[in-house]
Amino acid sequence: MGRFTLPRDLYHGKGSLEELKNLKGRKAIIVVGGGSMKRFGFLDKAVGYLEEAGMEVKLFENVEPDPSVETVMKGAEMMREFEPDWIISMGGGSPIDAAKAMWAFYEYPETTFEDLIVPFNFPTLRTKAQFCAIPSTSGTATEVTAFSVITDYQKGIKYPLADFNITPDVAIVDPALAETMPKKLTAHTGMDALTHAIEAYVSTLHCDYTDPLALHAIKMIHEDLKKSYDGDMEARDRMHNAQCLAGMAFSNALLGIVHSMAHKTGAAFSGGHIVHGCANAMYLPKVIKYNSKNEEAKQRYGQIASFIGLKGDSDDALVDALIQEIQAMNKSLDIPSCIKDYEGGIIDEKEFMDKLPDVAALAISDACTGSNPRTPSQEDMEKLLKACYYDEAIDF
């Protein structure tokens, strides 16, 4: 038996933020990030719409990129004191992901983080509040997904939380918010969305409901990401829809080891974080080559290549064409080809190699690995990660 879960209501198009004034409730807490929503006036608009709906509004601000366990616990404590019946989160993936985890600890104070990191092990939510997500970036699609990523900085591990309970009740996909993204963020979030759609299409859990969403998202991103990066706001608006479609696909088909590797390398090294979308972009070509040893995956990668107009006289040729196209996209978006070149070399080679066995083991145990079309061994994962560090060819 399959399952397909989305928000009950999804409002989209410019001006859809105004839908907040139609929510019914007494109190709303808004969870936001570092200030862009306030700077561009969207936070004030959201507060105004909620007050127009007759709600008392409280803010939880300054959720950091890659939100921490500590931030989640602080937000949950504020919620327990304020007792909102709506949790509204707006901004990039980080504040929305953080708010999803806060929601669980607000409704179930006795639960532990260790309980929640077990996939699909959340308690039943909506006993105290409903959830509305409003994305400002065009990548994570967390506004329509059953996932959240929280970082334990003490352990240097990103934990993907997974449960259909945390799929938002309402998503507001207003492209006006995404028009404020800087170029680098546009590139990284766009390639994150592309990775979502491609991994969903080849996932072992793909189905008739997820395939068309994934394919159409891939086509839209292929056509519009570079234009969006270059400042075409009509393309930027379409990208906001494309990333949401990709999210609908992967929330139900799940992902693969590109994300497993990105989760477990993101916060593992002392030189700095590897931004999630950039990690996905660097790792995706290597993983496609690795997964293409699986015949069904190879055929499906070939279908993707054909769907976006690439040429090849065999599935192998189409896979290579797809890899080359993604590499060309990365180059056009100023994304490096490997970890060694990331941000001028901030990830130390010796530290990377010293930590390689542990990072590989953690990637294998990541929640996204189970739906990858090819099951990696410890040796495979270490080779893959090395190939992503040095930009080596995949031949295993």
mmCIF file of C-alpha atoms in Angstrom:
data_model
loop_
_atom_site.group_PDB
_atom_site.id
_atom_site.type_symbol
_atom_site.label_atom_id
_atom_site.label_comp_id
_atom_site.label_asym_id
_atom_site.label_seq_id
_atom_site.Cartn_x
_atom_site.Cartn_y
_atom_site.Cartn_z
ATOM 1 C CA MET A 1 0.000 0.000 0.000
ATOM 2 C CA GLY A 2 1.245 3.472 -0.891
ATOM 3 C CA ARG A 3 0.543 6.817 0.726
ATOM 4 C CA PHE A 4 0.427 10.304 -0.798
ATOM 5 C CA THR A 5 0.190 13.220 1.643
ATOM 6 C CA LEU A 6 0.181 16.965 0.952
ATOM 7 C CA PRO A 7 -1.018 20.067 2.841
ATOM 8 C CA ARG A 8 -4.803 20.335 2.907
ATOM 9 C CA ASP A 9 -4.618 23.789 1.283
ATOM 10 C CA LEU A 10 -1.922 25.304 -0.907
ATOM 11 C CA TYR A 11 -2.260 28.943 -1.933
ATOM 12 C CA HIS A 12 0.020 30.140 -4.725
ATOM 13 C CA GLY A 13 0.676 33.173 -6.871
ATOM 14 C CA LYS A 14 1.677 36.737 -6.102
ATOM 15 C CA GLY A 15 -0.234 38.204 -3.217
ATOM 16 C CA SER A 16 -1.209 34.844 -1.735
ATOM 17 C CA LEU A 17 0.428 35.852 1.571
ATOM 18 C CA GLU A 18 -2.804 37.769 2.188
ATOM 19 C CA GLU A 19 -4.553 34.434 2.740
ATOM 20 C CA LEU A 20 -3.260 34.609 6.333
ATOM 21 C CA LYS A 21 -6.132 36.933 7.189
ATOM 22 C CA ASN A 22 -8.571 34.072 6.548
ATOM 23 C CA LEU A 23 -7.069 31.708 9.152
ATOM 24 C CA LYS A 24 -9.286 30.991 12.140
ATOM 25 C CA GLY A 25 -7.777 31.053 15.616
ATOM 26 C CA ARG A 26 -6.931 32.985 18.785
ATOM 27 C CA LYS A 27 -3.140 33.109 18.872
ATOM 28 C CA ALA A 28 -0.401 32.714 16.266
ATOM 29 C CA ILE A 29 3.336 32.469 16.688
ATOM 30 C CA ILE A 30 5.521 33.361 13.703
ATOM 31 C CA VAL A 31 8.895 31.612 13.445
ATOM 32 C CA VAL A 32 11.387 33.446 11.204
ATOM 33 C CA GLY A 33 15.077 33.519 10.398
ATOM 34 C CA GLY A 34 17.764 36.162 10.423
ATOM 35 C CA GLY A 35 15.898 39.227 9.212
ATOM 36 C CA SER A 36 15.273 39.183 5.459
ATOM 37 C CA MET A 37 11.530 38.788 5.928
ATOM 38 C CA LYS A 38 11.542 41.807 8.242
ATOM 39 C CA ARG A 39 13.863 43.835 5.960
ATOM 40 C CA PHE A 40 11.661 43.362 2.910
ATOM 41 C CA GLY A 41 8.425 44.049 4.790
ATOM 42 C CA PHE A 42 6.899 40.571 4.572
ATOM 43 C CA LEU A 43 6.974 39.961 8.330
ATOM 44 C CA ASP A 44 5.019 43.149 9.039
ATOM 45 C CA LYS A 45 2.501 42.159 6.359
ATOM 46 C CA ALA A 46 2.088 38.701 7.908
ATOM 47 C CA VAL A 47 1.570 40.152 11.398
ATOM 48 C CA GLY A 48 -0.968 42.621 10.006
ATOM 49 C CA TYR A 49 -2.939 39.917 8.187
ATOM 50 C CA LEU A 50 -3.046 37.705 11.288
ATOM 51 C CA GLU A 51 -4.151 40.596 13.484
ATOM 52 C CA GLU A 52 -6.832 41.363 10.892
ATOM 53 C CA ALA A 53 -7.955 37.752 11.418
ATOM 54 C CA GLY A 54 -8.402 38.597 15.107
ATOM 55 C CA MET A 55 -5.323 36.783 16.418
ATOM 56 C CA GLU A 56 -2.791 37.770 19.042
ATOM 57 C CA VAL A 57 0.655 37.403 17.440
ATOM 58 C CA LYS A 58 4.061 36.602 18.940
ATOM 59 C CA LEU A 59 7.398 36.343 17.110
ATOM 60 C CA PHE A 60 10.239 33.842 17.471
ATOM 61 C CA GLU A 61 13.057 35.400 15.460
ATOM 62 C CA ASN A 62 16.643 34.695 14.412
ATOM 63 C CA VAL A 63 16.513 30.988 13.632
ATOM 64 C CA GLU A 64 20.006 30.299 12.319
ATOM 65 C CA PRO A 65 20.891 28.582 9.028
ATOM 66 C CA ASP A 66 21.022 24.834 9.738
ATOM 67 C CA PRO A 67 18.877 25.194 12.879
ATOM 68 C CA SER A 68 20.153 23.640 16.080
ATOM 69 C CA VAL A 69 18.595 21.380 18.662
ATOM 70 C CA GLU A 70 18.989 24.257 21.153
ATOM 71 C CA THR A 71 17.000 26.675 18.960
ATOM 72 C CA VAL A 72 14.231 24.103 18.606
ATOM 73 C CA MET A 73 13.996 23.701 22.372
ATOM 74 C CA LYS A 74 13.878 27.486 22.960
ATOM 75 C CA GLY A 75 11.089 27.879 20.424
ATOM 76 C CA ALA A 76 9.087 25.041 21.930
ATOM 77 C CA GLU A 77 9.424 26.628 25.376
ATOM 78 C CA MET A 78 8.085 29.948 24.032
ATOM 79 C CA MET A 79 5.168 28.099 22.438
ATOM 80 C CA ARG A 80 4.320 26.326 25.688
ATOM 81 C CA GLU A 81 4.215 29.704 27.473
ATOM 82 C CA PHE A 82 2.196 31.486 24.728
ATOM 83 C CA GLU A 83 -0.083 28.569 23.760
ATOM 84 C CA PRO A 84 -0.700 29.396 20.075
ATOM 85 C CA ASP A 85 -3.258 27.509 18.025
ATOM 86 C CA TRP A 86 -1.449 28.449 14.793
ATOM 87 C CA ILE A 87 2.274 28.041 14.175
ATOM 88 C CA ILE A 88 3.258 30.167 11.172
ATOM 89 C CA SER A 89 6.767 29.857 9.798
ATOM 90 C CA MET A 90 8.101 31.978 6.980
ATOM 91 C CA GLY A 91 11.483 32.274 5.328
ATOM 92 C CA GLY A 92 13.940 29.716 4.029
ATOM 93 C CA GLY A 93 13.998 26.048 4.866
ATOM 94 C CA SER A 94 15.726 26.636 8.202
ATOM 95 C CA PRO A 95 12.976 28.473 10.133
ATOM 96 C CA ILE A 96 10.283 26.218 8.677
ATOM 97 C CA ASP A 97 12.235 23.070 9.554
ATOM 98 C CA ALA A 98 12.899 24.425 13.050
ATOM 99 C CA ALA A 99 9.227 25.287 13.551
ATOM 100 C CA LYS A 100 8.171 21.765 12.564
ATOM 101 C CA ALA A 101 10.368 20.307 15.313
ATOM 102 C CA MET A 102 9.242 22.980 17.804
ATOM 103 C CA TRP A 103 5.653 21.938 17.063
ATOM 104 C CA ALA A 104 6.322 18.397 18.301
ATOM 105 C CA PHE A 105 7.985 19.541 21.537
ATOM 106 C CA TYR A 106 5.230 22.131 22.125
ATOM 107 C CA GLU A 107 2.506 19.510 21.936
ATOM 108 C CA TYR A 108 4.526 16.762 23.680
ATOM 109 C CA PRO A 109 6.970 18.340 26.181
ATOM 110 C CA GLU A 110 7.953 14.920 27.512
ATOM 111 C CA THR A 111 9.198 13.628 24.156
ATOM 112 C CA THR A 112 12.930 13.551 23.441
ATOM 113 C CA PHE A 113 14.950 14.427 20.384
ATOM 114 C CA GLU A 114 16.160 10.820 20.326
ATOM 115 C CA ASP A 115 12.527 9.736 19.910
ATOM 116 C CA LEU A 116 11.997 12.019 16.919
ATOM 117 C CA ILE A 117 15.074 11.040 14.932
ATOM 118 C CA VAL A 118 13.584 7.563 14.444
ATOM 119 C CA PRO A 119 11.886 7.872 11.021
ATOM 120 C CA PHE A 120 8.083 8.061 11.111
ATOM 121 C CA ASN A 121 7.959 7.914 14.889
ATOM 122 C CA PHE A 122 6.329 11.273 15.746
ATOM 123 C CA PRO A 123 3.392 11.422 18.126
ATOM 124 C CA THR A 124 0.042 12.565 16.709
ATOM 125 C CA LEU A 125 0.177 16.340 16.214
ATOM 126 C CA ARG A 126 -2.595 18.982 15.958
ATOM 127 C CA THR A 127 -3.705 18.458 19.551
ATOM 128 C CA LYS A 128 -2.829 22.121 20.266
ATOM 129 C CA ALA A 129 -1.956 23.862 16.981
ATOM 130 C CA GLN A 130 -2.101 23.794 13.215
ATOM 131 C CA PHE A 131 0.844 24.677 11.006
ATOM 132 C CA CYS A 132 1.217 27.102 8.087
ATOM 133 C CA ALA A 133 4.455 27.316 6.087
ATOM 134 C CA ILE A 134 5.454 30.221 3.829
ATOM 135 C CA PRO A 135 8.726 29.691 1.896
ATOM 136 C CA SER A 136 10.950 32.560 0.767
ATOM 137 C CA THR A 137 13.487 30.380 -1.047
ATOM 138 C CA SER A 138 12.964 28.108 -4.032
ATOM 139 C CA GLY A 139 14.561 24.858 -2.988
ATOM 140 C CA THR A 140 13.728 22.959 0.174
ATOM 141 C CA ALA A 141 9.943 22.709 -0.437
ATOM 142 C CA THR A 142 9.604 22.073 3.273
ATOM 143 C CA GLU A 143 6.223 23.802 3.027
ATOM 144 C CA VAL A 144 4.772 20.630 1.481
ATOM 145 C CA THR A 145 6.962 17.898 2.915
ATOM 146 C CA ALA A 146 7.022 15.441 5.785
ATOM 147 C CA PHE A 147 10.636 16.330 6.588
ATOM 148 C CA SER A 148 12.756 18.633 8.713
ATOM 149 C CA VAL A 149 16.534 18.796 9.103
ATOM 150 C CA ILE A 150 17.948 19.765 12.516
ATOM 151 C CA THR A 151 21.645 19.978 13.412
ATOM 152 C CA ASP A 152 23.277 18.672 16.566
ATOM 153 C CA TYR A 153 26.378 20.875 16.627
ATOM 154 C CA GLN A 154 27.906 19.059 19.591
ATOM 155 C CA LYS A 155 27.959 15.838 17.573
ATOM 156 C CA GLY A 156 28.485 17.529 14.179
ATOM 157 C CA ILE A 157 25.525 15.673 12.644
ATOM 158 C CA LYS A 158 22.488 16.818 10.682
ATOM 159 C CA TYR A 159 19.415 14.783 11.519
ATOM 160 C CA PRO A 160 16.628 14.475 8.945
ATOM 161 C CA LEU A 161 13.336 14.156 10.812
ATOM 162 C CA ALA A 162 10.669 12.307 8.851
ATOM 163 C CA ASP A 163 6.978 11.895 9.608
ATOM 164 C CA PHE A 164 3.760 12.657 7.725
ATOM 165 C CA ASN A 165 2.543 14.357 10.922
ATOM 166 C CA ILE A 166 4.796 17.349 10.178
ATOM 167 C CA THR A 167 3.432 17.935 6.697
ATOM 168 C CA PRO A 168 1.984 21.475 7.074
ATOM 169 C CA ASP A 169 -1.765 22.050 7.101
ATOM 170 C CA VAL A 170 -1.470 25.140 4.909
ATOM 171 C CA ALA A 171 1.248 26.169 2.454
ATOM 172 C CA ILE A 172 1.436 29.676 1.004
ATOM 173 C CA VAL A 173 3.724 29.732 -2.040
ATOM 174 C CA ASP A 174 3.947 33.454 -2.836
ATOM 175 C CA PRO A 175 6.697 34.115 -5.406
ATOM 176 C CA ALA A 176 7.085 37.721 -4.268
ATOM 177 C CA LEU A 177 9.057 36.425 -1.268
ATOM 178 C CA ALA A 178 11.466 34.492 -3.489
ATOM 179 C CA GLU A 179 12.254 37.546 -5.619
ATOM 180 C CA THR A 180 14.432 38.824 -2.754
ATOM 181 C CA MET A 181 16.925 35.916 -2.960
ATOM 182 C CA PRO A 182 20.580 36.767 -3.733
ATOM 183 C CA LYS A 183 22.268 34.989 -6.657
ATOM 184 C CA LYS A 184 24.199 32.378 -4.686
ATOM 185 C CA LEU A 185 21.123 31.372 -2.705
ATOM 186 C CA THR A 186 19.136 31.161 -5.946
ATOM 187 C CA ALA A 187 21.741 28.763 -7.353
ATOM 188 C CA HIS A 188 22.038 26.551 -4.288
ATOM 189 C CA THR A 189 18.322 26.261 -3.585
ATOM 190 C CA GLY A 190 17.585 25.627 -7.252
ATOM 191 C CA MET A 191 20.021 22.731 -7.425
ATOM 192 C CA ASP A 192 18.595 21.386 -4.170
ATOM 193 C CA ALA A 193 15.182 21.338 -5.875
ATOM 194 C CA LEU A 194 16.601 19.607 -8.946
ATOM 195 C CA THR A 195 18.172 16.962 -6.714
ATOM 196 C CA HIS A 196 14.847 16.443 -4.932
ATOM 197 C CA ALA A 197 13.051 15.799 -8.206
ATOM 198 C CA ILE A 198 15.709 13.511 -9.714
ATOM 199 C CA GLU A 199 16.100 11.450 -6.543
ATOM 200 C CA ALA A 200 12.319 11.130 -6.217
ATOM 201 C CA TYR A 201 12.027 9.904 -9.806
ATOM 202 C CA VAL A 202 14.561 7.075 -9.314
ATOM 203 C CA SER A 203 13.613 6.284 -5.698
ATOM 204 C CA THR A 204 12.533 2.745 -4.910
ATOM 205 C CA LEU A 205 9.275 4.275 -3.634
ATOM 206 C CA HIS A 206 8.393 6.289 -6.757
ATOM 207 C CA CYS A 207 4.858 5.747 -8.045
ATOM 208 C CA ASP A 208 2.317 7.013 -10.580
ATOM 209 C CA TYR A 209 1.439 9.880 -8.248
ATOM 210 C CA THR A 210 5.006 11.140 -7.781
ATOM 211 C CA ASP A 211 6.494 10.538 -11.257
ATOM 212 C CA PRO A 212 4.671 13.318 -13.159
ATOM 213 C CA LEU A 213 5.416 15.853 -10.416
ATOM 214 C CA ALA A 214 9.114 14.951 -10.458
ATOM 215 C CA LEU A 215 9.438 15.038 -14.244
ATOM 216 C CA HIS A 216 7.626 18.335 -14.659
ATOM 217 C CA ALA A 217 9.687 19.904 -11.867
ATOM 218 C CA ILE A 218 12.917 18.727 -13.525
ATOM 219 C CA LYS A 219 11.867 20.241 -16.843
ATOM 220 C CA MET A 220 10.884 23.563 -15.259
ATOM 221 C CA ILE A 221 14.118 23.802 -13.251
ATOM 222 C CA HIS A 222 16.216 22.892 -16.287
ATOM 223 C CA GLU A 223 14.544 25.661 -18.276
ATOM 224 C CA ASP A 224 14.307 28.372 -15.612
ATOM 225 C CA LEU A 225 17.074 28.073 -13.000
ATOM 226 C CA LYS A 226 19.821 29.836 -14.980
ATOM 227 C CA LYS A 227 17.376 32.576 -16.023
ATOM 228 C CA SER A 228 16.310 32.992 -12.408
ATOM 229 C CA TYR A 229 19.973 33.155 -11.337
ATOM 230 C CA ASP A 230 20.561 35.871 -13.923
ATOM 231 C CA GLY A 231 17.725 37.983 -12.512
ATOM 232 C CA ASP A 232 14.723 37.086 -14.687
ATOM 233 C CA MET A 233 11.898 37.503 -12.169
ATOM 234 C CA GLU A 234 9.320 35.669 -14.266
ATOM 235 C CA ALA A 235 11.671 32.673 -14.251
ATOM 236 C CA ARG A 236 12.191 33.218 -10.500
ATOM 237 C CA ASP A 237 8.426 33.011 -9.996
ATOM 238 C CA ARG A 238 8.226 29.762 -12.009
ATOM 239 C CA MET A 239 11.111 28.310 -9.993
ATOM 240 C CA HIS A 240 9.096 28.890 -6.824
ATOM 241 C CA ASN A 241 6.382 26.622 -8.244
ATOM 242 C CA ALA A 242 8.901 24.098 -9.604
ATOM 243 C CA GLN A 243 10.607 23.563 -6.262
ATOM 244 C CA CYS A 244 7.198 23.025 -4.651
ATOM 245 C CA LEU A 245 6.288 20.356 -7.213
ATOM 246 C CA ALA A 246 9.641 18.668 -6.544
ATOM 247 C CA GLY A 247 8.786 18.724 -2.852
ATOM 248 C CA MET A 248 5.422 17.091 -3.457
ATOM 249 C CA ALA A 249 7.253 14.313 -5.293
ATOM 250 C CA PHE A 250 10.020 13.632 -2.805
ATOM 251 C CA SER A 251 7.892 13.977 0.294
ATOM 252 C CA ASN A 252 6.005 10.926 -0.919
ATOM 253 C CA ALA A 253 8.644 9.021 -2.935
ATOM 254 C CA LEU A 254 11.494 9.904 -0.536
ATOM 255 C CA LEU A 255 15.074 10.605 -1.595
ATOM 256 C CA GLY A 256 18.446 8.891 -2.001
ATOM 257 C CA ILE A 257 22.105 8.999 -1.090
ATOM 258 C CA VAL A 258 22.856 12.435 -2.551
ATOM 259 C CA HIS A 259 20.903 13.713 0.426
ATOM 260 C CA SER A 260 22.392 11.144 2.806
ATOM 261 C CA MET A 261 25.863 12.387 1.905
ATOM 262 C CA ALA A 262 24.859 16.053 2.056
ATOM 263 C CA HIS A 263 23.278 15.597 5.494
ATOM 264 C CA LYS A 264 26.325 13.904 6.962
ATOM 265 C CA THR A 265 29.040 16.107 5.397
ATOM 266 C CA GLY A 266 27.244 19.413 5.998
ATOM 267 C CA ALA A 267 28.369 20.004 9.586
ATOM 268 C CA ALA A 268 31.143 17.415 9.938
ATOM 269 C CA PHE A 269 34.258 19.543 9.372
ATOM 270 C CA SER A 270 35.904 22.263 11.439
ATOM 271 C CA GLY A 271 36.691 24.466 8.420
ATOM 272 C CA GLY A 272 33.030 25.371 7.937
ATOM 273 C CA HIS A 273 29.650 24.146 6.795
ATOM 274 C CA ILE A 274 29.029 22.791 3.322
ATOM 275 C CA VAL A 275 25.814 24.514 2.280
ATOM 276 C CA HIS A 276 23.176 21.850 1.687
ATOM 277 C CA GLY A 277 22.116 22.826 -1.838
ATOM 278 C CA CYS A 278 25.711 23.225 -2.968
ATOM 279 C CA ALA A 279 26.580 19.806 -1.527
ATOM 280 C CA ASN A 280 23.704 18.243 -3.453
ATOM 281 C CA ALA A 281 24.832 19.933 -6.659
ATOM 282 C CA MET A 282 28.402 18.656 -6.268
ATOM 283 C CA TYR A 283 27.402 15.104 -5.336
ATOM 284 C CA LEU A 284 24.524 14.565 -7.779
ATOM 285 C CA PRO A 285 26.597 13.752 -10.911
ATOM 286 C CA LYS A 286 28.684 11.192 -8.979
ATOM 287 C CA VAL A 287 25.640 9.492 -7.466
ATOM 288 C CA ILE A 288 23.858 9.308 -10.835
ATOM 289 C CA LYS A 289 26.863 7.469 -12.270
ATOM 290 C CA TYR A 290 27.001 5.155 -9.248
ATOM 291 C CA ASN A 291 23.263 4.417 -9.273
ATOM 292 C CA SER A 292 23.227 3.808 -13.023
ATOM 293 C CA LYS A 293 24.737 0.370 -12.372
ATOM 294 C CA ASN A 294 21.175 -0.478 -11.318
ATOM 295 C CA GLU A 295 19.297 -1.222 -14.551
ATOM 296 C CA GLU A 296 15.968 0.307 -13.535
ATOM 297 C CA ALA A 297 17.681 3.464 -12.273
ATOM 298 C CA LYS A 298 19.667 3.704 -15.504
ATOM 299 C CA GLN A 299 16.465 3.525 -17.542
ATOM 300 C CA ARG A 300 14.800 6.173 -15.407
ATOM 301 C CA TYR A 301 17.774 8.535 -15.642
ATOM 302 C CA GLY A 302 17.553 7.999 -19.404
ATOM 303 C CA GLN A 303 13.868 8.949 -19.294
ATOM 304 C CA ILE A 304 14.755 12.169 -17.464
ATOM 305 C CA ALA A 305 17.406 12.996 -20.051
ATOM 306 C CA SER A 306 15.004 12.409 -22.941
ATOM 307 C CA PHE A 307 12.239 14.407 -21.239
ATOM 308 C CA ILE A 308 14.431 17.520 -21.051
ATOM 309 C CA GLY A 309 15.588 17.134 -24.654
ATOM 310 C CA LEU A 310 18.996 15.508 -24.273
ATOM 311 C CA LYS A 311 20.186 13.061 -26.926
ATOM 312 C CA GLY A 312 21.681 9.590 -26.735
ATOM 313 C CA ASP A 313 21.376 6.291 -28.607
ATOM 314 C CA SER A 314 21.272 4.162 -25.432
ATOM 315 C CA ASP A 315 20.447 4.467 -21.754
ATOM 316 C CA ASP A 316 24.171 4.615 -20.975
ATOM 317 C CA ALA A 317 24.609 7.510 -23.411
ATOM 318 C CA LEU A 318 21.573 9.288 -21.978
ATOM 319 C CA VAL A 319 22.912 8.892 -18.428
ATOM 320 C CA ASP A 320 26.214 10.430 -19.497
ATOM 321 C CA ALA A 321 24.358 13.257 -21.239
ATOM 322 C CA LEU A 322 22.370 13.946 -18.067
ATOM 323 C CA ILE A 323 25.536 14.009 -15.962
ATOM 324 C CA GLN A 324 27.218 16.386 -18.395
ATOM 325 C CA GLU A 325 24.152 18.652 -18.407
ATOM 326 C CA ILE A 326 24.108 18.860 -14.602
ATOM 327 C CA GLN A 327 27.831 19.598 -14.550
ATOM 328 C CA ALA A 328 27.274 22.361 -17.114
ATOM 329 C CA MET A 329 24.450 23.782 -14.996
ATOM 330 C CA ASN A 330 26.712 23.791 -11.941
ATOM 331 C CA LYS A 331 29.415 25.618 -13.847
ATOM 332 C CA SER A 332 26.949 28.217 -15.141
ATOM 333 C CA LEU A 333 25.786 28.797 -11.547
ATOM 334 C CA ASP A 334 29.356 29.150 -10.200
ATOM 335 C CA ILE A 335 29.069 25.943 -8.157
ATOM 336 C CA PRO A 336 32.356 24.026 -7.671
ATOM 337 C CA SER A 337 32.754 20.505 -9.016
ATOM 338 C CA CYS A 338 34.125 19.008 -5.791
ATOM 339 C CA ILE A 339 34.505 19.492 -2.034
ATOM 340 C CA LYS A 340 38.222 20.271 -2.352
ATOM 341 C CA ASP A 341 37.359 23.435 -4.289
ATOM 342 C CA TYR A 342 34.431 24.439 -2.059
ATOM 343 C CA GLU A 343 34.748 28.042 -0.811
ATOM 344 C CA GLY A 344 38.425 28.171 -1.739
ATOM 345 C CA GLY A 345 39.341 24.946 0.016
ATOM 346 C CA ILE A 346 37.929 25.403 3.536
ATOM 347 C CA ILE A 347 37.421 21.646 4.025
ATOM 348 C CA ASP A 348 40.845 20.352 5.059
ATOM 349 C CA GLU A 349 42.002 17.280 3.133
ATOM 350 C CA LYS A 350 43.543 15.490 6.125
ATOM 351 C CA GLU A 351 40.494 16.091 8.311
ATOM 352 C CA PHE A 352 38.242 14.859 5.512
ATOM 353 C CA MET A 353 40.224 11.646 5.103
ATOM 354 C CA ASP A 354 40.496 11.085 8.877
ATOM 355 C CA LYS A 355 36.740 11.378 9.256
ATOM 356 C CA LEU A 356 35.867 9.521 6.057
ATOM 357 C CA PRO A 357 34.989 6.107 7.616
ATOM 358 C CA ASP A 358 32.734 7.650 10.259
ATOM 359 C CA VAL A 359 31.030 10.057 7.845
ATOM 360 C CA ALA A 360 30.458 7.199 5.391
ATOM 361 C CA ALA A 361 28.907 5.021 8.111
ATOM 362 C CA LEU A 362 26.612 7.863 9.167
ATOM 363 C CA ALA A 363 25.575 8.464 5.547
ATOM 364 C CA ILE A 364 24.667 4.793 5.143
ATOM 365 C CA SER A 365 22.495 4.987 8.271
ATOM 366 C CA ASP A 366 20.778 8.193 7.093
ATOM 367 C CA ALA A 367 17.007 8.008 6.605
ATOM 368 C CA CYS A 368 17.373 8.807 2.880
ATOM 369 C CA THR A 369 19.566 5.805 2.074
ATOM 370 C CA GLY A 370 16.779 3.214 2.293
ATOM 371 C CA SER A 371 15.003 4.464 -0.837
ATOM 372 C CA ASN A 372 18.131 4.825 -2.974
ATOM 373 C CA PRO A 373 18.000 2.512 -6.012
ATOM 374 C CA ARG A 374 21.411 0.999 -5.232
ATOM 375 C CA THR A 375 22.417 -0.041 -1.713
ATOM 376 C CA PRO A 376 25.928 1.214 -0.895
ATOM 377 C CA SER A 377 28.396 -0.767 1.171
ATOM 378 C CA GLN A 378 30.792 0.983 3.552
ATOM 379 C CA GLU A 379 33.492 0.675 0.889
ATOM 380 C CA ASP A 380 31.195 2.118 -1.793
ATOM 381 C CA MET A 381 30.237 5.088 0.355
ATOM 382 C CA GLU A 382 33.845 5.875 1.219
ATOM 383 C CA LYS A 383 34.755 5.729 -2.486
ATOM 384 C CA LEU A 384 31.817 7.970 -3.377
ATOM 385 C CA LEU A 385 32.729 10.558 -0.782
ATOM 386 C CA LYS A 386 36.368 10.502 -1.897
ATOM 387 C CA ALA A 387 35.263 10.954 -5.498
ATOM 388 C CA CYS A 388 33.194 13.956 -4.407
ATOM 389 C CA TYR A 389 36.182 15.418 -2.582
ATOM 390 C CA TYR A 390 38.675 15.051 -5.430
ATOM 391 C CA ASP A 391 36.255 15.008 -8.416
ATOM 392 C CA GLU A 392 37.281 11.457 -9.308
ATOM 393 C CA ALA A 393 35.541 9.236 -11.860
ATOM 394 C CA ILE A 394 33.021 6.653 -10.657
ATOM 395 C CA ASP A 395 33.749 3.158 -12.003
ATOM 396 C CA PHE A 396 32.395 0.824 -9.326
#
